[in-house]
Coordinates of C-alpha atoms and ligand atoms in Angstrom, one line a residue:
M297 CA 59.0 24.8 131.1
L298 CA 62.4 25.3 131.7
A299 CA 64.0 23.8 135.0
E300 CA 64.7 26.1 137.3
Y301 CA 67.9 28.0 137.7
Q302 CA 70.1 26.9 140.6
V303 CA 73.4 28.5 141.6
T304 CA 76.4 26.4 141.3
S305 CA 77.0 24.2 144.4
S306 CA 80.0 26.1 144.7
E307 CA 78.3 29.6 145.2
K308 CA 75.5 27.4 147.7
K309 CA 78.4 26.9 149.5
F310 CA 79.9 30.1 149.7
I311 CA 76.7 31.8 150.4
G312 CA 76.3 28.9 153.3
L313 CA 79.0 30.0 154.7
H314 CA 78.0 33.6 154.9
M315 CA 75.1 32.7 157.0
I316 CA 77.3 29.6 159.3
F317 CA 79.5 33.0 160.7
A318 CA 76.0 35.1 160.9
V319 CA 73.8 32.7 163.0
I320 CA 77.2 32.1 165.3
A321 CA 77.2 35.7 165.8
L322 CA 73.6 35.8 166.4
A323 CA 73.5 33.0 169.1
I324 CA 76.3 34.7 170.7
G325 CA 75.5 37.9 170.9
S326 CA 72.2 37.2 171.9
L327 CA 73.4 36.0 175.2
F328 CA 73.9 39.4 176.4
G329 CA 70.8 40.9 175.3
P330 CA 68.4 39.0 177.9
L331 CA 71.2 39.4 180.5
Q332 CA 70.8 43.5 180.1
A333 CA 67.0 42.6 180.6
F334 CA 67.3 41.0 183.5
E335 CA 69.5 43.6 185.1
H336 CA 66.9 46.4 183.9
A337 CA 64.4 43.9 185.6
G338 CA 66.6 44.0 189.0
W339 CA 68.4 41.0 188.4
D340 CA 72.0 41.5 188.4
I341 CA 74.2 38.2 186.7
Y342 CA 77.1 39.6 185.9
P343 CA 79.0 39.0 189.4
Y344 CA 78.1 35.0 188.2
L345 CA 79.9 35.6 185.1
Q346 CA 82.8 36.5 187.0
P347 CA 85.8 36.5 185.1
L348 CA 84.6 35.6 181.8
F349 CA 82.4 38.8 181.1
Q350 CA 83.4 41.7 183.6
S351 CA 80.4 44.1 183.5
Y352 CA 77.4 44.8 182.0
Y353 CA 79.5 47.3 179.7
Q354 CA 81.4 44.8 178.1
G355 CA 77.8 42.6 177.6
L356 CA 76.6 45.8 176.0
T357 CA 79.4 46.2 173.8
L358 CA 79.5 42.3 172.2
H359 CA 75.9 42.4 172.1
G360 CA 75.8 45.4 169.6
V361 CA 78.6 44.3 167.8
L362 CA 77.9 40.8 167.4
N363 CA 73.9 40.9 166.5
A364 CA 73.9 44.9 165.3
L365 CA 77.0 44.8 162.9
V366 CA 78.2 41.1 162.2
W367 CA 75.1 39.1 162.2
T368 CA 73.6 41.6 159.7
T369 CA 76.5 42.3 157.6
F370 CA 77.4 38.1 157.1
F371 CA 73.6 37.9 156.3
I372 CA 73.5 40.7 154.1
T373 CA 76.7 39.8 151.8
G374 CA 75.5 36.5 151.6
F375 CA 72.3 37.4 150.5
L376 CA 73.2 39.6 147.8
T377 CA 75.3 37.4 146.6
L378 CA 72.3 34.9 146.2
T379 CA 70.1 37.8 144.5
T380 CA 72.8 38.5 142.5
T381 CA 74.0 35.5 140.6
F382 CA 70.0 33.6 141.0
G383 CA 68.3 36.9 139.9
L384 CA 70.4 37.4 136.8
K385 CA 70.6 33.6 136.6
R386 CA 74.4 33.3 136.1
A387 CA 77.6 33.0 138.0
L388 CA 79.7 34.8 139.8
R389 CA 82.1 36.8 137.5
Y390 CA 85.4 36.9 139.6
P391 CA 84.5 34.3 142.7
I392 CA 87.7 35.0 143.6
L393 CA 87.1 38.4 144.3
N394 CA 83.8 37.6 146.3
Q395 CA 86.1 35.0 148.3
I396 CA 88.6 37.6 149.1
G397 CA 86.1 40.0 150.1
F398 CA 84.6 37.2 152.4
W399 CA 87.7 36.2 154.5
L400 CA 89.0 40.3 155.0
M401 CA 85.3 40.6 156.7
V402 CA 86.4 37.2 158.7
V403 CA 90.1 38.0 159.2
G404 CA 88.1 41.7 160.5
L405 CA 86.2 39.8 162.8
V406 CA 88.2 37.9 164.5
M407 CA 90.5 40.5 165.1
A408 CA 88.0 43.1 166.6
A409 CA 86.6 39.9 168.6
I410 CA 89.9 39.3 170.5
P411 CA 90.1 43.0 172.1
T412 CA 86.4 42.8 172.6
L413 CA 86.4 39.1 174.2
L414 CA 89.0 40.1 176.7
N415 CA 87.0 43.5 177.9
Q416 CA 89.7 45.7 176.6
A417 CA 87.4 47.3 173.7
T418 CA 84.3 47.8 175.6
V419 CA 83.4 50.9 173.9
L420 CA 79.9 50.0 172.9
Y421 CA 79.3 49.5 168.9
T422 CA 79.3 53.1 168.2
F423 CA 83.0 53.2 169.7
Y424 CA 82.7 57.3 170.2
P425 CA 86.0 58.4 171.3
P426 CA 87.4 59.7 173.9
M427 CA 86.7 56.4 174.9
K428 CA 89.7 54.2 173.7
A429 CA 90.1 50.6 172.2
P430 CA 93.3 48.9 170.9
W431 CA 94.5 49.3 167.7
A432 CA 93.0 45.6 166.2
F433 CA 89.4 46.6 167.1
Y434 CA 89.5 49.8 164.9
L435 CA 91.6 47.7 162.3
G436 CA 89.2 44.8 162.6
L437 CA 86.2 46.9 161.8
T438 CA 88.3 48.1 159.0
L439 CA 88.9 44.8 157.4
V440 CA 85.1 43.6 157.9
V441 CA 83.7 46.9 155.8
V442 CA 86.3 46.4 153.3
G443 CA 85.7 43.0 152.6
S444 CA 82.1 44.0 152.1
W445 CA 83.1 46.3 149.5
V446 CA 85.0 44.0 147.7
E447 CA 82.4 41.6 147.9
G448 CA 80.1 44.2 146.1
W449 CA 82.6 44.7 143.4
G450 CA 82.1 41.3 142.6
M451 CA 78.2 41.5 142.4
Y452 CA 79.3 44.9 140.2
F453 CA 81.1 43.1 137.7
T454 CA 78.6 40.2 137.5
Y455 CA 76.3 43.2 136.9
Y456 CA 78.2 44.5 134.0
A457 CA 78.8 41.0 132.6
W458 CA 74.8 40.4 132.6
R459 CA 74.0 43.9 131.3
K460 CA 76.1 43.6 128.7
D461 CA 74.7 40.4 127.0
N462 CA 71.4 42.1 127.8
P463 CA 70.8 45.8 127.0
G464 CA 67.7 46.9 127.4
V465 CA 66.1 44.2 130.0
R466 CA 64.8 45.6 133.1
T467 CA 67.3 44.4 136.0
P468 CA 65.6 41.8 138.0
M469 CA 63.9 43.2 141.3
M470 CA 66.0 41.1 143.7
T471 CA 69.3 42.0 142.0
F472 CA 68.0 45.5 141.4
G473 CA 67.1 46.0 145.0
G474 CA 70.3 44.3 146.0
L475 CA 72.8 46.3 143.8
I476 CA 71.3 49.4 145.3
T477 CA 71.9 48.6 148.8
M478 CA 75.2 47.7 148.1
V479 CA 75.8 51.3 146.3
M480 CA 74.9 52.8 149.1
W481 CA 76.3 50.9 151.4
Q482 CA 79.5 51.6 149.7
I483 CA 78.9 55.5 150.0
A484 CA 77.6 55.3 153.5
T485 CA 80.8 53.7 154.8
L486 CA 83.1 56.5 153.7
G487 CA 82.4 57.9 156.9
I488 CA 83.9 55.6 159.0
A489 CA 86.5 54.7 156.7
A490 CA 87.8 58.5 157.4
E491 CA 86.8 58.2 161.1
I492 CA 89.1 54.9 161.5
L493 CA 91.9 55.7 158.7
T494 CA 92.4 59.4 159.5
M495 CA 91.5 59.6 163.4
L496 CA 91.3 56.9 165.4
L497 CA 93.8 54.2 164.1
P498 CA 96.7 57.0 163.9
W499 CA 95.5 58.0 167.2
T500 CA 95.5 54.4 168.8
L501 CA 99.0 54.0 167.1
G502 CA 100.2 56.6 169.1
L503 CA 100.6 58.9 165.9
L504 CA 98.4 61.8 166.7
P505 CA 98.5 63.6 170.2
G506 CA 94.9 63.1 170.5
A507 CA 91.0 62.9 168.7
D508 CA 88.7 65.1 168.1
P509 CA 85.4 63.3 169.2
Q510 CA 82.7 66.2 167.8
L511 CA 84.2 65.4 164.4
A512 CA 84.5 61.7 165.2
R513 CA 80.4 61.8 165.8
T514 CA 79.9 63.6 162.8
Y515 CA 82.1 60.9 160.6
F516 CA 80.7 58.1 162.8
W517 CA 77.0 59.1 161.9
F518 CA 77.5 60.2 158.2
T519 CA 77.8 56.3 158.4
G520 CA 75.8 55.2 161.2
H521 CA 72.3 56.9 160.1
P522 CA 72.8 54.9 156.3
L523 CA 74.0 51.6 158.0
V524 CA 70.0 51.4 159.4
Y525 CA 69.0 51.1 155.4
F526 CA 71.9 49.1 154.9
W527 CA 69.9 46.5 157.3
L528 CA 66.6 47.4 156.5
L529 CA 66.9 47.0 152.6
P530 CA 67.6 43.5 152.1
A531 CA 64.4 42.9 154.2
Y532 CA 62.6 45.1 151.8
V533 CA 63.8 43.1 148.6
S534 CA 62.2 40.0 150.5
W535 CA 59.3 41.8 150.8
Y536 CA 59.0 43.4 147.4
A537 CA 60.7 40.4 145.2
M538 CA 60.2 37.4 147.2
L539 CA 57.3 37.4 149.7
P540 CA 54.2 38.0 147.8
K541 CA 55.0 35.1 145.3
Q542 CA 55.5 32.8 148.9
A543 CA 51.9 34.6 149.9
G544 CA 50.6 33.3 146.6
G545 CA 50.5 36.5 145.2
K546 CA 52.0 39.2 142.8
L547 CA 54.0 42.5 143.2
F548 CA 51.9 45.0 142.8
S549 CA 53.6 47.5 141.1
D550 CA 57.3 47.0 139.6
S551 CA 57.5 51.0 139.2
L552 CA 56.9 51.8 143.0
A553 CA 59.2 49.0 144.0
R554 CA 61.8 50.9 141.7
F555 CA 61.1 54.5 142.9
S556 CA 61.4 53.8 146.4
F557 CA 64.6 51.9 146.2
W558 CA 66.2 54.7 144.2
L559 CA 64.4 57.4 147.1
F560 CA 66.0 54.9 149.3
L561 CA 69.7 55.4 147.4
V562 CA 69.4 59.3 147.3
L563 CA 68.1 59.8 150.7
S564 CA 69.6 57.7 152.9
V565 CA 72.9 59.2 153.3
P566 CA 72.1 63.2 154.4
L567 CA 70.1 62.6 157.4
G568 CA 73.1 61.8 159.8
F569 CA 72.1 64.7 162.0
H570 CA 69.2 63.5 163.5
H571 CA 71.5 61.5 165.6
Q572 CA 73.4 65.0 166.8
Y573 CA 70.6 67.1 167.7
V574 CA 72.2 67.9 170.8
D575 CA 75.7 67.8 169.5
P576 CA 76.9 71.4 170.9
G577 CA 79.1 71.5 167.8
V578 CA 76.8 71.1 164.8
P579 CA 75.0 74.6 164.2
P580 CA 71.1 74.4 164.6
A581 CA 70.3 75.3 160.7
W582 CA 72.4 71.7 160.0
K583 CA 69.9 70.1 162.2
F584 CA 67.0 71.6 161.0
I585 CA 68.1 70.7 157.1
H586 CA 68.4 67.3 157.8
A587 CA 65.4 67.3 160.0
V588 CA 63.6 68.2 157.0
L589 CA 65.3 65.3 154.9
T590 CA 64.5 62.9 157.6
Y591 CA 61.2 63.5 156.9
S592 CA 61.3 62.8 153.5
V593 CA 62.1 59.2 154.2
F594 CA 58.4 59.0 154.9
V595 CA 58.1 59.1 151.4
P596 CA 59.7 55.7 150.2
S597 CA 58.5 54.3 153.5
M598 CA 55.3 55.1 153.1
L599 CA 55.7 53.7 149.0
T600 CA 56.8 50.6 150.5
A601 CA 54.0 49.8 153.2
F602 CA 51.4 50.7 150.4
T603 CA 53.1 48.2 147.9
V604 CA 54.2 45.3 150.0
I605 CA 50.5 45.9 151.4
A606 CA 48.9 45.8 148.0
S607 CA 50.7 42.8 146.9
L608 CA 49.9 41.0 150.4
E609 CA 45.9 42.3 149.5
Y610 CA 46.1 40.5 146.2
A611 CA 48.3 37.1 147.6
G612 CA 45.1 37.3 150.3
R613 CA 42.0 37.4 147.7
Q614 CA 43.1 34.9 145.0
R615 CA 43.4 32.9 148.3
G616 CA 39.8 33.1 148.8
G617 CA 40.1 35.8 151.1
K618 CA 36.8 38.0 151.3
G619 CA 35.9 41.5 152.7
L620 CA 37.9 44.4 153.9
F621 CA 40.3 42.8 156.4
G622 CA 39.5 38.6 155.3
W623 CA 42.2 38.4 152.8
I624 CA 44.7 39.2 155.6
L625 CA 43.8 35.5 157.4
A626 CA 43.5 34.1 154.2
L627 CA 47.0 34.2 153.9
P628 CA 49.4 31.6 154.5
W629 CA 50.4 32.3 158.3
K630 CA 51.3 29.0 159.1
D631 CA 54.2 29.4 156.7
P632 CA 57.1 30.2 159.1
S633 CA 59.0 32.0 156.7
V634 CA 55.4 34.0 155.7
A635 CA 54.6 34.8 159.1
A636 CA 58.1 35.5 160.5
Q637 CA 57.8 38.5 157.5
L638 CA 54.4 39.5 158.1
L639 CA 54.8 39.9 161.7
A640 CA 58.0 41.9 161.2
G641 CA 56.1 44.0 159.2
I642 CA 53.6 45.0 161.6
L643 CA 56.2 45.4 164.3
F644 CA 57.7 47.9 162.1
L645 CA 54.9 50.1 161.7
F646 CA 55.1 50.9 164.9
G647 CA 59.0 51.1 164.7
G648 CA 58.3 53.8 161.8
I649 CA 55.9 55.8 163.6
G650 CA 58.7 55.8 166.5
G651 CA 61.3 56.6 163.8
I652 CA 59.3 60.0 163.0
T653 CA 58.8 60.6 166.5
N654 CA 62.7 60.7 167.2
A655 CA 63.6 62.7 163.7
S656 CA 61.3 65.7 165.3
Y657 CA 64.3 67.6 166.1
N658 CA 62.3 69.3 169.9
V659 CA 60.5 65.7 170.7
N660 CA 64.0 64.5 170.2
L661 CA 65.0 66.2 173.2
V662 CA 62.5 63.8 175.6
I663 CA 63.4 60.5 174.3
H664 CA 67.2 61.3 173.4
N665 CA 69.5 59.0 175.4
T666 CA 66.8 57.3 177.1
A667 CA 65.4 53.8 177.0
W668 CA 62.9 55.0 174.8
V669 CA 65.7 54.7 171.9
P670 CA 66.5 50.7 172.2
G671 CA 63.0 50.5 172.2
H672 CA 63.1 51.8 168.6
L673 CA 65.5 49.7 167.7
H674 CA 64.5 46.2 168.8
L675 CA 61.3 47.1 166.7
T676 CA 63.5 48.0 163.6
V677 CA 67.1 46.3 163.2
G678 CA 65.7 44.1 165.8
S679 CA 62.4 43.1 164.4
A680 CA 61.4 44.5 160.8
V681 CA 65.4 43.1 160.0
T682 CA 66.0 40.3 162.5
L683 CA 62.7 38.8 162.2
T684 CA 62.8 38.9 158.1
F685 CA 66.3 37.4 158.3
M686 CA 65.3 34.7 159.9
G687 CA 62.0 34.0 157.9
I688 CA 64.1 34.0 155.1
L689 CA 66.3 31.3 156.5
Y690 CA 63.6 29.4 157.2
W691 CA 64.0 28.8 153.2
L692 CA 67.1 29.6 152.7
V693 CA 69.0 27.0 154.2
P694 CA 66.9 24.4 153.0
Y695 CA 67.5 25.4 149.6
L696 CA 71.1 25.7 149.7
T697 CA 71.5 22.4 151.9
G698 CA 68.8 20.5 149.8
K699 CA 67.1 19.4 153.4
K700 CA 63.7 19.7 154.6
L701 CA 63.3 22.6 157.3
W702 CA 63.0 21.2 160.8
Q703 CA 60.0 21.1 162.7
P704 CA 58.5 23.8 160.8
K705 CA 56.1 23.7 163.7
A706 CA 59.0 24.9 166.1
A707 CA 59.6 27.6 163.7
L708 CA 56.3 28.9 163.4
I709 CA 56.0 28.9 167.7
Q710 CA 59.7 30.8 167.4
V711 CA 58.6 33.3 164.9
W712 CA 55.5 34.4 167.2
L713 CA 57.4 34.5 170.2
W714 CA 59.6 36.6 168.8
F715 CA 56.5 39.0 168.2
V716 CA 55.3 38.7 171.4
G717 CA 58.5 39.0 173.0
M718 CA 59.6 42.2 170.9
A719 CA 55.8 43.7 171.9
I720 CA 56.4 43.3 175.4
F721 CA 60.2 44.4 175.7
S722 CA 60.1 47.7 173.4
N723 CA 56.5 48.7 174.6
A724 CA 58.2 48.9 177.8
M725 CA 61.1 50.3 176.9
H726 CA 59.4 53.3 174.5
V727 CA 57.3 53.8 178.0
V728 CA 59.9 53.7 180.6
G729 CA 62.0 55.9 178.7
L730 CA 59.3 58.7 178.6
L731 CA 59.6 58.2 182.2
G732 CA 62.9 59.1 181.9
A733 CA 64.7 56.2 182.3
P734 CA 68.4 56.5 180.5
R735 CA 69.8 54.2 177.8
R736 CA 73.1 52.3 178.1
T737 CA 72.4 51.7 182.3
P738 CA 72.4 49.1 184.3
L739 CA 69.5 50.2 186.0
G740 CA 69.1 46.8 188.4
L741 CA 72.4 48.6 190.0
A742 CA 71.2 52.4 190.1
P743 CA 69.9 53.7 193.6
Y744 CA 67.7 56.3 191.8
I745 CA 64.8 54.1 190.1
P746 CA 61.4 55.8 190.8
S747 CA 58.9 53.3 191.7
E748 CA 56.8 54.0 188.8
W749 CA 59.5 52.5 186.5
S750 CA 59.6 49.2 188.3
G751 CA 56.6 47.6 186.5
H752 CA 58.1 48.4 183.1
L753 CA 61.4 47.5 183.8
L754 CA 59.9 43.8 185.2
R755 CA 58.0 43.5 181.8
V756 CA 61.6 44.9 180.2
G757 CA 62.9 41.5 181.5
I758 CA 59.7 39.3 180.7
G759 CA 60.4 40.3 177.2
G760 CA 64.0 39.5 177.5
A761 CA 63.1 36.0 178.7
I762 CA 60.7 35.6 175.6
L763 CA 63.3 36.6 173.2
F764 CA 65.6 34.2 174.9
V765 CA 63.7 31.1 174.1
S766 CA 62.5 32.4 170.9
V767 CA 66.5 32.9 169.6
Y768 CA 67.6 29.4 170.6
L769 CA 65.0 27.8 169.2
F770 CA 65.5 29.6 165.8
V771 CA 69.0 28.4 166.2
V772 CA 68.1 24.8 166.7
V773 CA 65.7 24.8 164.2
V774 CA 68.1 26.0 161.0
A775 CA 71.1 24.2 163.0
V776 CA 68.9 21.0 162.9
T777 CA 68.3 21.3 159.3
A778 CA 71.8 22.1 157.9
L779 CA 73.2 19.0 160.2
S780 CA 70.6 16.7 159.0
K781 CA 71.8 13.6 157.1
K782 CA 68.1 13.5 155.0
K783 CA 67.9 15.0 151.8
A784 CA 65.1 16.0 150.9
E785 CA 63.0 14.3 148.1
A786 CA 63.2 16.1 144.3
S787 CA 59.6 16.7 144.9
E788 CA 60.3 18.9 148.0
Q789 CA 63.2 20.3 147.1
V790 CA 63.0 24.2 148.0
Q791 CA 63.4 26.9 145.3
V792 CA 63.9 30.8 145.6
P793 CA 60.7 32.8 145.8
V794 CA 60.3 34.9 142.8
A795 CA 57.2 37.6 143.1
E796 CA 56.2 38.4 139.5
A797 CA 55.0 41.6 139.0
L798 CA 51.3 42.2 137.7
R799 CA 52.6 44.2 135.0
D800 CA 55.7 43.2 132.7
P801 CA 58.7 45.2 134.2
Q802 CA 59.7 45.7 131.0
L803 CA 56.9 48.2 130.5
T804 CA 58.2 50.1 133.8
P805 CA 59.7 53.4 132.4
N806 CA 63.6 53.3 131.4
W807 CA 64.5 56.1 134.0
L808 CA 63.5 53.6 136.9
D809 CA 66.4 51.2 135.5
R810 CA 69.3 53.6 134.5
W811 CA 71.9 54.6 136.8
A812 CA 73.5 57.4 136.1
P813 CA 70.6 60.7 137.4
W814 CA 70.1 58.8 140.9
M815 CA 74.1 58.4 141.3
V816 CA 74.3 62.4 140.7
G817 CA 71.3 63.3 142.7
T818 CA 72.4 61.4 145.3
I819 CA 76.1 62.8 145.4
V820 CA 74.9 66.2 144.7
L821 CA 72.4 66.2 148.1
I822 CA 75.4 64.7 150.2
V823 CA 77.6 67.2 149.1
L824 CA 74.8 70.0 149.6
A825 CA 73.7 68.4 153.0
Y826 CA 77.1 67.4 154.5
G827 CA 79.5 69.3 152.7
P828 CA 80.0 72.6 154.3
Q829 CA 79.4 71.1 158.0
L830 CA 82.4 68.7 156.8
V831 CA 84.6 71.3 155.8
D832 CA 84.6 73.2 158.6
Q833 CA 84.3 70.3 161.1
I834 CA 87.6 69.4 159.6
A835 CA 89.2 72.9 159.6
N836 CA 88.4 73.4 163.1
M837 CA 89.7 69.8 164.1
A838 CA 91.0 69.7 167.9
L839 CA 93.1 66.8 168.1
T840 CA 93.5 67.9 171.8
S841 CA 91.1 64.5 173.7
P842 CA 93.1 62.0 175.6
G843 CA 91.9 59.0 175.2
F844 CA 90.2 57.2 178.3
R845 CA 89.2 53.6 179.6
V846 CA 86.2 54.2 181.7
W847 CA 85.5 50.8 181.9
Ligands
HAS1 FE1 66.1 55.0 163.4 C1 67.7 56.1 166.9 C2 64.9 58.1 162.7 C3 64.2 53.7 161.1 C4 67.2 52.2 163.6 N1 67.3 54.0 164.7 C5 67.8 54.5 166.1 C6 69.2 53.8 166.6 C7 69.0 52.6 165.5 C8 67.8 52.8 164.6 C9 69.8 51.8 165.6 O1 65.7 61.1 163.9 C10 69.8 53.8 167.5 C11 71.4 55.0 167.0 C12 71.6 54.4 168.6 O2 72.5 53.6 169.0 O3 71.9 55.9 169.2 N2 64.7 55.8 162.4 C13 64.3 57.1 162.8 C14 63.3 57.5 161.1 C15 62.9 56.2 160.4 C16 64.0 54.9 161.3 C17 62.6 58.6 161.1 N3 65.9 53.4 162.2 C18 65.0 53.1 161.4 C19 65.0 51.5 160.8 C20 66.3 50.9 161.5 C21 66.5 52.3 162.5 C22 64.7 51.0 159.7 C23 67.1 49.9 161.8 C24 66.7 48.9 160.7 N4 66.3 56.8 164.5 C25 65.5 57.7 163.9 C26 66.4 59.1 165.0 C27 67.3 58.5 166.1 C28 66.8 56.9 165.6 C29 66.0 60.2 164.6 C30 68.2 59.0 166.9 C31 67.3 58.6 168.1 C32 68.1 59.6 169.2 O4 67.9 60.7 169.5 O5 69.3 58.7 169.5 C33 62.1 55.8 159.3 O6 62.6 55.5 158.4 C34 61.0 55.0 159.6 C35 60.0 55.3 158.5 C36 59.3 53.9 158.5 C37 57.9 53.8 158.5 C38 57.3 52.5 158.6 C39 56.5 51.8 157.1 C40 55.9 51.0 157.6 C41 56.0 49.4 156.5 C42 55.3 48.1 157.3 C43 54.7 47.5 155.9 C44 53.8 46.7 157.3 C45 54.2 45.1 156.5 C46 52.9 44.4 157.1 C47 54.6 45.3 155.4 C48 57.0 54.8 158.3 C49 56.8 49.4 155.3 C50 52.0 43.8 156.6 C51 51.7 43.0 157.6 C52 49.9 42.3 157.0 C53 49.5 41.3 158.4 C54 49.0 43.0 155.9
CU2 CU1 69.2 57.3 162.2

């Protein structure tokens, strides 16, 4: 048998650098999550943190930016570098391009972090005007996005070179999913590029008289909705192309997997108005169109649930699992990387149901801007995505460093703590949201708390405390693994898990491995679903709103 392909050691270092930034961002950003949860439970800690951190809102901004934007973007660009080079079994075509992209992201991160840490950019992760941060915050975010584009171009060049040498060969699944994620991201981020470059940056530099909050929201959600699939699709790459191997089985259907990735490319962007159902400046017909398109995302989501669970069932039965549910118990639950991803999937079933609820034009009015929404986003980006990324790091850090995972038992406890903490936290947030509790509000300070909220708010605090323990246990396990002086024995070296498909991928129809028709479909649908509204809102742009510092 041929020796396993290895990415070069400089590429391992490069990917590892992404992961260091990602984990540090998660470690700092996660300080504030539990503080908010405690705040909800009535325990206000911010007075004790003066003068380091000023307020609940500064903490909330740091939490959202570092966890939802930085942890994810750095992890994803690093992971997609691996899925490109390892999947194609060739080195990056122009490594310098990827390095430039990475360092642009780092410079951008520092630029955005300074005003945020100084409490000058307490505008939350959605940075809606008329709240106004210093220009460095917006420019920093722009550089992070541009850096991720440049890294993406480096991946495309590598893919073109491979394609030239391998005409007619099916793109390996992990590379295929990774590239679709990157292309989708590059289209999606045109929204915030337009928002920042044509409005927010000139506005903060004094070149424009004011901002147009309605147009800014439309631009933002053009990116903000597909952003959630930029987070999710790398987790799907792992669930489809790696997890079946880790579980001892095979990918159930290569064709279904590819088909659902294409549907995510086509359907991710033209849905943003489901975040703007209550915006007065968006006509109802357009909200309705986006509601219908949102429901169509249910299709690739269900295809994924079906294919991934079928692959897991195959694995469980291969391992001797019998009966209707026996295969579930037969899965390798003791492997922290597998357990993390299984538990992430289970939490996502509930996150997905909540998503479908949010998408309903009229039911949305009940939950919009309530604690229900952070309940939803912690099951999705906070669990389906973050817990999967943690699971990936449990094999990736040993792979990149050549070390053995430190204390796999601790890692296993960590993923279960996440599952239990998140189940308590997000259930309580959903329920208290239905009872009317607003999101983004320091409820601990509010004089109006009805008594029926109290028990749920206490559960928010308890869930937050469990998550606090879990996240730092994770950081300790990966940090001690990476810093350990002892290399693993040759026989214990961890390899990248590559799931074979049940049927040879060469038998997958060619139209599922061709870019052109899907790209055309993607662009046409975006133009139809967004074009007229964008033209209208831009033509009627009113740059009249002054900037406010409300914190
Ligand atoms: Fe969402 C708000 C609708 C999915 C993230 N969402 C948010 C916000 C975030 C977010 C961050 O329509 C807040 C934004 C803000 O700050 O204002 N969301 C949806 C819909 C879906 C959905 C329809 N959301 C996500 C994902 C996210 C995410 C994924 C991050 C990664 N969301 C909304 C709407 C709002 C919203 C409205 C606005 C609310 C408002 O009013 O502000 C769908 O894509 C969900 C489809 C998914 C499923 C689940 C499929 C299940 C699978 C699991 C398989 C199980 C396994 C386990 C593998 C139907 C694939 C097996 C285990 C064994 C042991 C066998
Ligand atoms: Cu959305």
